C-alpha cells in the first residue's frame, strides 16, 4: 500500500504537505497539489476514508446491532449478516457488527462515538427501548422486525401471517382439523415481548378462529432437547392432534426425534410443518421437514436499502414484509383414518 | 446526541472553534478550550472517533474477511462472529464484516481505503493469496485457520489431529475396526485446497496407519441431501464399515436419515460420530449424534486477541490450536457381532 511517505518522496514534498492535500487541512499551491495528485494516482494511493469521513461528516459505516440474547432465528443469522454486508458494500458502505444487549445504555455509548451513519436493529421487541433512544439521538435507523406500532419507522420483517397461513393451509388441505402451534416460550425473560412469537401466536389464533378449529398452543424453548420434551407434552395434553406447526428450528428436529421415540410416526400419525426454517436444516431432518423458509438474504438486503435511502435522502422504502418459500418435505400427509373422518364425510357429501 | 452546535451554544463560541478543539486542527486559547471542554462534559459530547482516528492514525476498527464462498463451518460462524465482535469491543475496537471472495483484488481495495487497523482472515486456504497481499500492504492480520506453512504468522485454528483422534478413539474403544472418514468434497472448485479438509484427511490417514486399519475416505458436498446420497455410496462401496466419522454438519444429519432409509440402524448396525459439530445441531439429529464440537466462541476470541497484541506491540500470541468438547450422543455403540469378531478374539487372547 502506498503510504503518504511514498507519495511525498515521489512528489518531492514533505509528508505534511501531502497530508494537507489528503486531509484538506491547509491550502497548497496549485502546482504542488497537482504534483501530489499525480503521485497519488501513479502509486495508487487512496485518499484515506478517515479523512474523507471527517471532511464529509459521513463515515459510510453502518452498524448492525445484534443482541447477545439467545438467538432464536440464528440459523438464518449468518445469511442475514453476510447479505446485509454485501448490500452495504454495493452502496459503498461498511457494516460493523455490534453485539450489544437489548437494553439501550450500551447502544447509546456506541452511537455516541460518531463512528456510524446509521444503525440496523435486529431482534426487535414490541416495546424496544432502542428505538426511542436512536430517535432521541437523531441517529437514522431501520428495523429488522418491528415494534408494536411501527408507524413512520423504516422496517423489514417476516410476514408472519402469510407464513403461518401457508403452513396451516397445507395441513388443512390435507384434511387435518386438529392443528397445534408450537411457538417460542415467552416465559423465558428475554422473550416475553418478542415480536416474532407474539405475531405468530396472533396469526395462529386469527386463522384458527376463521377456520373454526380449536386453538392448541404450546411454548417451547429453543433447542433440540426441548423439542423432544414438547413431543411428550403434546402427546399428553392433546393426543388427538394430527397436525403441528412448529416455530423453532432446533426444537423442530427434536420434536421429530421425540415423536419417533414415542412411537408416533411422522407423517403417518402426525404431520409436522416448520415455520421460518432454514431450508438445509429442514432437509437435514428425518423425515425431511415440510417448511416455510426464512427470507434471511432478502431481509438483509432490504434493511440496508431502507437505511441507505434514509441516509441519502431518497424516497423512503415502504415497510417490507416478506415470506420465504413453501418447501414440500416428507413430514406431512393426510391425517390417519380417525382424524380424517370429517374430511372424508365432507368429500362424500 | 449533543452536537457541535450544542457545545458551541453552551460555550458561547462558534462551531468552527469547537471543531478546532475537537479535531485538534488549530490552537485555541487556554480559557476558550476550557470553556468548550466543560460544555462537552456537561452535554455528554463525545470526541468524535473519526477525529481521534485521524489524529492517532488508528481507527480502532478491525475487519473480519468472511469469504462469500459456500460456508462449510457455517453453523458455528455466528458464534464466531459475535464472539470476535464482543472481544474486539472489550479492547475498544469495532469489527466490520467484509464479505469478500477468496481472491485478493477485492480485499486489496478494501484494505487500501485505510478504514481498518487490522484484518482477521476466515476460511484460510493452504495457498491463500490474501496472506501475501496483506503482508505486501503492511497490514497487520491474524488467521482463523492456517496456510500450508504458517510459520511466523499469527493464527488460531481447530486442532484437527486431536479432534479426529477423539472421534476415532471413541469408535476404536467400542471395538470398531472398519472406520471410514466422510470429509468435504475437494473436487468442488473453491474447496480444492481447503485447509480443514486437507488436515482432516491427513489426520485420518496418520491415525489409520498408526492403528493399522484400512483407509476408507469419501468426499461429500455440504448439505443434507448429499449426506443422504453418501449413505447409499458408503453402503455400496464399503458395506462392512461399522464406524463413520463425518466432517460436515448438514451432511451428518442427511447421513443418518439416509442410513435409516436403507434399513441400516444407527447405532446398532453403524456408529456415526460428527467431527467439528455445533452441539445443538448434533443433538437435533435422530439419534442425537456423538460429536466433537467446534470451538467457535474460543477461536473468535483468540483471533482478536492475537491481532490486538500485534497492533498494540504486545508479545505476539503463539499459534493457538483448539479442540471442542467430546459429547456422547446416542449414535455410537459397539459394532454388531460380525464386526466385533476381531475385538472379541483379541479380548479372549
XYZ file of C-alpha atoms in Angstrom:
698
model
C 0.000 0.000 0.000
C 1.423 3.331 -0.984
C 1.881 5.474 2.099
C 1.912 9.223 2.436
C 5.681 8.949 2.656
C 5.792 7.237 -0.748
C 3.640 9.977 -2.202
C 5.820 12.660 -0.604
C 9.006 11.090 -1.979
C 7.576 10.762 -5.445
C 6.245 14.321 -5.496
C 9.350 15.771 -3.835
C 7.443 17.396 -0.980
C 7.164 16.859 2.761
C 4.739 14.383 4.291
C 2.999 17.280 5.963
C 2.291 18.828 2.567
C 0.816 15.552 1.342
C -1.327 15.457 4.450
C -2.589 18.991 3.795
C -3.843 17.835 0.412
C -5.160 14.464 1.539
C -6.925 15.798 4.571
C -7.744 19.152 3.059
C -6.451 20.902 6.131
C -4.417 23.717 4.601
C -4.276 25.464 1.213
C -1.476 24.308 -1.055
C -0.342 25.952 -4.324
C -1.996 24.640 -7.458
C 1.241 23.269 -8.936
C 2.179 21.435 -5.719
C -1.299 19.995 -5.415
C -1.070 18.824 -9.000
C 2.281 17.095 -8.395
C 0.931 15.394 -5.293
C -2.211 14.241 -7.016
C -0.215 12.870 -9.922
C 1.989 10.949 -7.471
C -1.074 9.582 -5.659
C -2.534 8.403 -8.963
C 0.735 6.773 -10.078
C 1.185 4.983 -6.771
C -2.443 4.004 -6.393
C -2.686 5.952 -3.153
C -6.247 6.108 -1.930
C -7.476 9.184 -0.210
C -7.921 7.965 3.333
C -11.512 7.145 4.255
C -10.989 8.625 7.667
C -10.021 11.961 6.188
C -12.904 11.749 3.796
C -15.235 10.957 6.694
C -14.024 13.939 8.653
C -14.459 16.233 5.688
C -17.892 14.948 4.717
C -19.132 14.244 8.265
C -20.146 10.859 6.905
C -18.247 7.717 7.776
C -20.133 5.479 5.354
C -20.251 2.876 8.100
C -23.486 1.205 9.186
C -23.878 -0.786 12.373
C -25.811 -3.988 12.773
C -26.917 -4.131 16.403
C -27.126 -7.848 17.030
C -28.296 -8.532 20.566
C -26.351 -11.016 22.586
C -29.536 -12.629 23.865
C -30.140 -16.219 22.818
C -30.535 -16.001 19.079
C -33.774 -17.576 18.102
C -33.507 -17.108 14.391
C -29.843 -17.972 14.463
C -29.801 -20.424 11.598
C -30.527 -17.652 9.162
C -28.433 -15.050 11.000
C -25.250 -15.703 9.031
C -27.200 -15.415 5.803
C -28.672 -12.213 7.079
C -25.374 -10.678 8.182
C -23.490 -11.547 5.014
C -26.357 -10.399 2.822
C -26.520 -7.073 4.661
C -22.741 -6.639 4.453
C -22.780 -7.384 0.740
C -25.604 -4.951 0.060
C -23.886 -2.281 2.171
C -20.716 -2.820 0.180
C -22.577 -2.384 -3.103
C -23.619 1.079 -1.871
C -20.035 1.812 -0.785
C -20.773 1.377 2.930
C -19.144 -0.846 5.530
C -21.057 -2.863 8.092
C -19.877 -3.188 11.693
C -21.392 -5.778 13.979
C -22.290 -4.556 17.457
C -23.087 -7.467 19.726
C -24.998 -5.333 22.194
C -27.690 -6.260 24.651
C -31.292 -5.215 24.101
C -31.069 -2.579 26.796
C -30.123 0.761 25.442
C -27.193 2.019 27.529
C -24.542 0.119 25.600
C -26.059 1.175 22.304
C -26.126 4.837 23.372
C -22.448 4.641 24.137
C -21.604 3.169 20.744
C -23.806 5.567 18.809
C -22.296 8.470 20.706
C -18.859 7.639 19.380
C -19.784 9.018 15.990
C -18.492 6.002 14.120
C -21.585 5.145 12.129
C -24.027 6.953 9.881
C -26.916 4.626 10.643
C -27.989 1.558 12.575
C -29.831 -1.661 11.736
C -31.626 -3.094 14.740
C -32.070 -6.860 14.848
C -34.244 -8.896 17.207
C -36.645 -6.043 17.729
C -39.042 -6.361 20.652
C -42.579 -4.991 20.740
C -41.539 -2.295 23.204
C -37.967 -1.769 22.230
C -36.119 0.873 24.240
C -33.516 1.145 21.496
C -35.983 2.756 19.103
C -36.690 5.764 21.340
C -33.006 6.055 22.077
C -31.980 6.256 18.434
C -34.742 8.746 17.735
C -33.633 10.981 20.587
C -30.035 10.816 19.395
C -31.050 11.739 15.865
C -29.442 8.582 14.543
C -31.026 7.160 11.358
C -32.032 3.515 11.675
C -34.017 0.690 10.154
C -35.561 -2.262 11.936
C -35.360 -5.907 11.093
C -38.526 -6.833 12.850
C -40.882 -4.211 14.217
C -42.289 -2.726 17.347
C -45.924 -2.982 18.330
C -46.756 0.172 16.380
C -44.053 0.767 13.793
C -45.884 3.603 12.027
C -43.401 6.011 10.498
C -40.420 3.736 11.070
C -38.354 2.063 8.368
C -38.660 -1.673 8.800
C -38.448 -5.002 7.082
C -39.852 -8.119 8.649
C -41.092 -11.608 8.068
C -44.738 -11.733 7.044
C -45.850 -13.958 9.887
C -49.471 -14.010 8.815
C -48.746 -15.267 5.335
C -46.065 -17.665 6.555
C -48.396 -19.267 9.063
C -51.265 -19.249 6.590
C -49.098 -21.291 4.193
C -48.330 -23.803 6.943
C -51.899 -24.171 8.183
C -53.481 -24.221 4.713
C -51.222 -27.050 3.700
C -52.317 -29.118 6.719
C -55.947 -28.114 6.309
C -55.978 -29.071 2.627
C -54.579 -32.482 3.536
C -57.602 -32.929 5.802
C -56.210 -32.007 9.224
C -58.656 -30.409 11.651
C -56.712 -30.723 14.928
C -53.783 -28.399 14.314
C -51.476 -27.225 17.100
C -48.946 -24.407 17.136
C -45.680 -24.922 18.962
C -44.172 -21.456 19.267
C -41.481 -19.862 21.399
C -41.670 -19.949 25.166
C -42.475 -16.396 26.209
C -41.884 -17.222 29.859
C -38.153 -17.023 29.085
C -37.342 -13.498 30.337
C -35.684 -12.073 27.221
C -38.525 -13.334 25.036
C -41.503 -12.013 26.972
C -42.462 -9.495 24.344
C -40.530 -10.943 21.459
C -42.289 -9.770 18.313
C -41.990 -12.949 16.237
C -43.604 -15.068 18.953
C -46.374 -12.608 19.602
C -47.140 -12.170 15.915
C -47.009 -15.881 15.233
C -49.439 -16.502 18.099
C -51.770 -13.799 16.840
C -51.690 -15.157 13.309
C -52.476 -18.657 14.561
C -55.380 -17.529 16.722
C -56.826 -15.491 13.901
C -56.605 -18.392 11.454
C -57.988 -20.889 13.986
C -60.904 -18.568 14.553
C -61.545 -18.066 10.837
C -61.393 -21.753 10.022
C -63.133 -22.758 13.209
C -60.645 -25.155 14.753
C -59.692 -25.318 18.403
C -56.605 -23.366 19.479
C -53.838 -25.527 20.882
C -50.697 -23.524 21.574
C -47.587 -24.798 23.316
C -44.442 -22.836 24.068
C -41.060 -24.435 23.594
C -37.608 -23.236 24.498
C -35.147 -23.186 21.636
C -33.128 -26.353 21.339
C -33.491 -29.930 20.238
C -33.760 -31.260 23.767
C -36.782 -29.051 24.376
C -38.287 -30.276 21.139
C -38.030 -33.806 22.485
C -39.757 -32.750 25.690
C -42.529 -30.952 23.851
C -43.269 -34.133 21.880
C -44.123 -35.792 25.191
C -46.151 -32.843 26.404
C -48.094 -32.539 23.172
C -48.920 -36.230 23.213
C -50.061 -35.949 26.822
C -52.265 -32.856 26.582
C -53.595 -33.244 23.037
C -53.126 -36.844 21.878
C -55.610 -36.377 19.039
C -53.646 -33.596 17.328
C -52.730 -34.727 13.829
C -51.049 -31.572 12.508
C -48.359 -29.453 14.116
C -46.803 -26.164 13.044
C -43.560 -25.568 14.924
C -41.741 -22.269 15.053
C -38.294 -23.100 16.327
C -35.797 -24.823 14.176
C -33.652 -26.700 16.666
C -36.793 -27.744 18.504
C -38.362 -28.987 15.253
C -35.680 -31.603 14.808
C -36.058 -32.597 18.446
C -39.829 -32.844 18.040
C -39.418 -35.332 15.201
C -36.978 -37.391 17.228
C -39.240 -37.240 20.276
C -42.332 -38.333 18.346
C -40.304 -41.163 16.846
C -39.253 -42.316 20.305
C -42.877 -42.228 21.455
C -43.816 -44.480 18.548
C -45.764 -41.767 16.772
C -44.908 -41.920 13.092
C -44.332 -38.784 11.032
C -46.214 -38.244 8.756
C -48.471 -41.321 9.132
C -49.721 -40.399 12.628
C -48.706 -36.767 12.928
C -47.795 -34.218 10.278
C -45.229 -31.552 11.141
C -44.549 -28.258 9.346
C -41.650 -25.993 10.269
C -42.340 -22.264 10.054
C -39.472 -19.851 9.245
C -36.911 -22.569 8.690
C -33.503 -22.675 7.051
C -34.015 -24.924 4.083
C -30.945 -27.003 4.690
C -31.909 -27.570 8.313
C -35.377 -28.675 7.298
C -33.949 -31.173 4.834
C -31.464 -32.459 7.380
C -34.358 -33.777 9.455
C -35.703 -37.282 9.290
C -38.098 -37.202 7.555
C -37.182 -34.004 5.695
C -39.487 -31.309 7.007
C -42.157 -29.577 5.030
C -41.347 -25.954 5.764
C -41.777 -22.303 5.022
C -38.280 -20.880 4.824
C -36.828 -17.764 6.426
C -36.247 -14.927 3.950
C -32.916 -14.004 5.609
C -31.000 -12.994 2.499
C -33.828 -10.829 1.225
C -34.392 -9.119 4.570
C -30.695 -8.342 4.976
C -30.644 -6.694 1.588
C -33.874 -4.751 2.077
C -32.931 -3.490 5.527
C -29.750 -1.970 4.142
C -31.635 -0.461 1.226
C -34.146 1.141 3.591
C -31.391 2.649 5.699
C -29.297 3.846 2.772
C -32.311 5.571 1.224
C -32.937 7.322 4.504
C -29.293 8.400 4.724
C -29.084 9.624 1.184
C -32.353 11.475 1.116
C -34.052 9.107 -1.337
C -37.732 8.217 -1.211
C -38.172 6.181 1.967
C -38.631 2.480 1.327
C -42.139 1.497 2.423
C -42.295 -1.252 5.074
C -41.322 -4.575 3.552
C -42.913 -7.804 4.723
C -41.570 -10.964 3.184
C -42.447 -14.626 3.215
C -39.978 -17.375 2.446
C -40.720 -20.264 0.119
C -43.004 -23.166 0.833
C -40.935 -26.332 0.574
C -42.648 -29.685 0.470
C -40.764 -32.266 2.511
C -41.858 -35.702 3.684
C -43.195 -34.773 7.100
C -46.764 -34.076 6.034
C -49.536 -36.363 4.776
C -53.271 -36.741 5.235
C -54.244 -37.452 8.850
C -54.817 -41.070 9.932
C -58.263 -42.533 9.297
C -59.952 -41.433 12.534
C -58.697 -37.916 12.180
C -59.718 -37.872 8.548
C -63.318 -38.729 9.311
C -64.636 -35.223 8.945
C -62.795 -34.652 5.724
C -63.961 -37.986 4.345
C -67.536 -37.208 5.278
C -67.239 -33.945 3.541
C -65.791 -35.499 0.444
C -68.735 -37.932 0.137
C -71.339 -35.295 0.800
C -26.797 13.262 20.991
C -25.132 16.575 21.698
C -23.861 18.121 18.500
C -21.016 20.554 17.963
C -23.647 23.242 17.643
C -24.953 22.426 21.129
C -21.450 22.629 22.508
C -20.819 25.906 20.692
C -24.038 27.417 22.044
C -23.286 26.331 25.587
C -19.705 27.602 25.464
C -20.631 30.814 23.647
C -18.223 30.220 20.754
C -18.553 29.442 17.060
C -18.902 25.901 15.754
C -15.595 26.336 14.000
C -13.895 26.981 17.324
C -15.428 23.838 18.787
C -14.192 21.951 15.742
C -10.659 23.299 16.263
C -10.666 21.791 19.742
C -12.413 18.556 18.842
C -10.321 17.870 15.809
C -7.185 19.487 17.143
C -6.737 21.412 13.933
C -5.855 24.877 15.248
C -4.554 26.315 18.511
C -7.208 27.835 20.762
C -6.617 29.931 23.877
C -6.499 28.008 27.147
C -9.580 29.707 28.572
C -11.661 29.053 25.435
C -10.527 25.437 25.316
C -11.515 25.090 28.966
C -14.992 26.515 28.343
C -15.500 24.206 25.377
C -14.324 21.154 27.258
C -16.590 21.973 30.173
C -19.523 22.301 27.753
C -18.640 18.981 26.121
C -18.544 17.286 29.527
C -21.866 18.796 30.630
C -23.597 17.817 27.406
C -22.015 14.400 27.203
C -20.435 15.253 23.883
C -18.014 12.555 22.830
C -14.914 13.476 20.983
C -15.630 12.080 17.556
C -13.925 8.772 16.848
C -13.234 9.904 13.332
C -11.280 12.903 14.529
C -9.484 10.710 17.033
C -8.652 8.249 14.260
C -7.242 10.956 12.076
C -5.116 12.316 14.892
C -3.838 8.930 16.028
C -3.671 7.303 12.585
C -5.559 4.421 14.212
C -9.204 3.799 13.517
C -9.616 1.063 16.129
C -11.601 -0.880 13.568
C -10.807 -4.480 12.697
C -12.161 -6.273 9.650
C -13.355 -9.840 9.523
C -12.853 -11.007 5.940
C -15.554 -13.598 5.567
C -15.436 -15.156 2.118
C -18.656 -15.409 0.242
C -17.873 -18.951 -0.860
C -20.189 -21.648 0.440
C -19.614 -21.584 4.156
C -18.696 -25.003 5.338
C -18.380 -24.270 9.017
C -21.432 -22.053 8.892
C -23.233 -23.419 11.912
C -20.568 -22.025 14.171
C -19.992 -18.886 12.105
C -22.494 -16.765 14.015
C -20.917 -17.854 17.282
C -17.566 -16.973 15.837
C -18.584 -13.559 14.531
C -20.379 -12.490 17.709
C -17.573 -13.769 19.900
C -14.992 -11.866 17.843
C -17.118 -8.699 17.907
C -17.546 -8.961 21.669
C -13.837 -9.493 22.272
C -12.982 -6.595 19.935
C -15.387 -4.407 21.861
C -13.734 -5.322 25.153
C -10.473 -3.952 23.730
C -12.271 -0.825 22.485
C -12.250 -1.908 18.847
C -15.076 -2.284 16.351
C -15.445 -5.195 13.992
C -16.571 -4.751 10.386
C -17.617 -7.724 8.304
C -16.209 -7.834 4.795
C -17.978 -10.472 2.721
C -15.190 -10.702 0.175
C -14.208 -13.525 -2.117
C -11.050 -15.535 -1.538
C -9.285 -13.824 -4.395
C -7.310 -10.851 -3.273
C -8.312 -7.953 -5.545
C -11.423 -7.064 -3.579
C -9.536 -7.309 -0.304
C -6.749 -5.055 -1.614
C -9.305 -2.450 -2.479
C -10.876 -2.527 0.977
C -7.571 -2.522 2.823
C -6.376 0.377 0.697
C -9.218 2.527 1.969
C -7.461 2.943 5.286
C -10.548 2.108 7.305
C -9.131 -0.678 9.442
C -6.109 -1.226 11.639
C -6.029 -4.961 11.113
C -7.721 -7.895 9.424
C -8.935 -11.309 10.527
C -8.957 -13.802 7.666
C -11.531 -16.579 7.824
C -11.711 -19.702 5.655
C -7.987 -19.710 5.030
C -6.757 -21.914 2.205
C -3.416 -23.721 2.132
C -2.113 -21.344 -0.529
C -4.029 -18.229 0.299
C -3.286 -15.239 -1.936
C -4.708 -12.923 0.719
C -1.795 -13.603 3.071
C 0.872 -12.331 0.670
C -1.320 -9.392 -0.193
C -1.714 -8.247 3.407
C 1.994 -8.688 4.011
C 2.876 -6.595 0.987
C 0.457 -3.879 2.077
C 1.919 -3.836 5.573
C -1.487 -4.568 7.057
C -1.454 -6.483 10.360
C -3.580 -9.636 10.320
C -4.386 -12.862 12.079
C -5.669 -16.072 10.539
C -8.539 -18.223 11.603
C -7.229 -21.346 10.015
C -3.731 -21.508 8.530
C -1.797 -21.821 5.345
C 0.343 -24.821 4.493
C 3.326 -23.291 6.262
C 2.094 -20.686 8.734
C 5.491 -20.109 10.357
C 5.768 -16.575 11.647
C 2.071 -15.831 11.144
C -0.456 -15.161 13.888
C -3.115 -17.836 13.720
C -5.721 -19.721 15.633
C -7.228 -22.913 14.323
C -9.056 -26.082 15.160
C -6.754 -28.861 16.285
C -7.820 -31.331 13.622
C -5.457 -34.039 14.794
C -6.782 -34.091 18.320
C -10.380 -33.679 17.190
C -10.171 -36.638 14.859
C -8.226 -38.656 17.404
C -11.111 -38.177 19.849
C -13.602 -39.395 17.253
C -11.612 -42.421 16.132
C -10.515 -43.435 19.634
C -14.101 -43.497 20.760
C -15.059 -45.842 17.920
C -11.929 -47.929 18.362
C -12.527 -48.343 22.073
C -16.051 -49.542 21.347
C -14.497 -52.261 19.185
C -14.810 -50.824 15.680
C -12.062 -51.790 13.233
C -13.677 -50.714 9.935
C -13.791 -46.946 10.324
C -14.488 -44.598 7.409
C -13.989 -40.854 7.123
C -16.555 -38.794 5.255
C -14.907 -35.439 4.695
C -15.525 -32.496 2.386
C -15.549 -32.933 -1.349
C -12.353 -31.309 -2.600
C -13.469 -31.612 -6.202
C -15.720 -28.611 -5.565
C -13.605 -25.788 -7.058
C -13.496 -23.432 -4.078
C -12.545 -26.286 -1.742
C -9.655 -27.818 -3.687
C -7.033 -26.754 -1.204
C -9.312 -26.036 1.723
C -7.186 -26.412 4.839
C -9.726 -28.103 7.115
C -10.387 -30.875 4.581
C -6.735 -31.435 3.841
C -5.788 -31.515 7.513
C -8.684 -33.770 8.422
C -7.663 -36.198 5.676
C -4.058 -36.136 6.810
C -5.038 -36.737 10.424
C -7.241 -39.664 9.426
C -4.558 -41.294 7.280
C -1.981 -40.901 10.009
C -4.261 -42.457 12.623
C -5.339 -45.283 10.293
C -1.701 -46.029 9.649
C -0.781 -45.963 13.332
C -3.650 -48.188 14.370
C -3.400 -50.357 11.307
C -6.880 -50.092 9.857
C -7.753 -49.703 6.202
C -8.284 -46.162 4.920
C -11.779 -45.537 3.586
C -12.312 -41.888 2.681
C -15.361 -40.437 0.948
C -15.923 -36.820 -0.020
C -19.327 -35.245 0.467
C -20.681 -31.907 -0.594
C -22.143 -29.855 2.194
C -25.860 -30.347 2.641
C -28.306 -32.862 3.973
C -29.253 -34.135 0.532
C -25.630 -35.033 -0.132
C -25.485 -36.794 3.216
C -28.382 -38.967 2.087
C -26.557 -39.789 -1.129
C -23.344 -40.608 0.658
C -25.206 -43.114 2.853
C -26.012 -45.033 -0.320
C -22.495 -44.741 -1.668
C -20.911 -45.828 1.588
C -23.171 -48.854 1.801
C -22.306 -49.752 -1.775
C -18.535 -49.425 -1.670
C -17.870 -50.471 1.913
C -20.858 -52.379 3.289
C -18.808 -53.790 6.160
C -17.932 -50.395 7.632
C -19.285 -50.196 11.178
C -17.932 -46.818 12.243
C -18.119 -43.488 10.441
C -16.595 -40.106 11.265
C -18.301 -37.374 9.281
C -16.975 -33.853 8.881
C -19.880 -31.869 7.578
C -22.738 -30.948 9.762
C -25.652 -30.683 7.350
C -24.466 -33.862 5.651
C -24.276 -35.659 9.016
C -27.997 -35.298 9.551
C -28.629 -36.448 5.993
C -26.353 -39.441 6.503
C -28.409 -40.569 9.490
C -31.625 -40.186 7.540
C -30.140 -41.991 4.539
C -28.904 -44.930 6.612
C -32.317 -45.129 8.231
C -33.984 -45.284 4.826
C -31.585 -48.049 3.774
C -32.603 -50.042 6.826
C -29.215 -49.653 8.492
C -29.793 -48.879 12.138
C -27.720 -46.295 13.990
C -26.021 -47.233 16.271
C -26.914 -50.970 16.143
C -25.510 -51.530 12.633
C -23.409 -48.418 12.087
C -21.983 -45.916 14.558
C -21.658 -42.287 13.458
C -19.540 -39.532 15.019
C -19.730 -35.926 13.892
C -16.438 -34.024 13.877
C -16.426 -30.244 14.467
C -20.151 -30.023 15.126
C -22.393 -27.410 16.688
C -23.684 -29.063 19.799
C -27.284 -28.132 19.228
C -27.191 -29.461 15.684
C -25.738 -32.732 16.860
C -28.489 -33.112 19.428
C -31.159 -32.210 16.896
C -30.360 -35.383 14.986
C -32.146 -38.669 15.414
C -30.469 -40.325 17.199
C -28.579 -37.450 18.834
C -25.072 -37.539 17.422
C -21.967 -38.322 19.353
C -19.745 -35.411 18.373
C -16.671 -33.317 18.896
C -17.856 -29.738 18.918
C -16.482 -26.716 17.075
C -14.617 -24.284 19.340
C -16.116 -21.265 17.539
C -16.506 -18.954 20.536
C -12.977 -19.624 21.741
C -11.418 -19.154 18.302
C -13.249 -15.864 17.743
C -11.921 -14.556 21.000
C -8.357 -15.784 20.487
C -8.120 -14.464 16.942
C -8.990 -10.969 18.131
C -6.520 -11.244 20.997
C -3.748 -12.252 18.603
C -4.462 -9.325 16.315
C -4.807 -6.766 19.100
C -1.487 -7.836 20.605
C 0.147 -7.397 17.244
C -1.419 -3.952 16.843
C -0.513 -2.757 20.280
C 3.022 -4.064 20.303
C 2.432 -6.712 22.959
C 4.122 -10.091 22.994
C 2.765 -11.958 19.974
C 0.262 -14.658 20.880
C 1.751 -18.042 19.954
C -0.321 -20.098 17.497
C -3.433 -21.416 19.197
C -4.895 -24.782 18.290
C -8.131 -25.716 19.993
C -10.329 -28.749 20.225
C -14.003 -28.607 21.106
C -15.654 -30.910 23.624
C -16.400 -34.565 23.155
C -20.138 -35.026 23.557
C -21.576 -38.501 23.912
C -24.826 -38.855 22.000
C -26.762 -41.964 21.070
C -25.300 -42.599 17.634
C -22.411 -44.794 18.745
C -22.316 -48.305 20.218
C -20.190 -51.433 19.882
C -20.211 -52.835 16.350
C -22.615 -55.671 15.504
C -21.437 -59.203 16.279
C -19.698 -59.909 12.975
C -17.846 -56.656 13.029
C -16.888 -57.265 16.631
C -15.213 -60.575 15.902
C -11.671 -59.245 15.846
C -12.165 -57.314 19.014
C -13.752 -60.327 20.704
C -10.923 -62.591 19.575
C -8.445 -60.194 20.962
C -10.239 -59.890 24.250
C -10.101 -63.704 24.772
C -6.442 -63.994 23.782
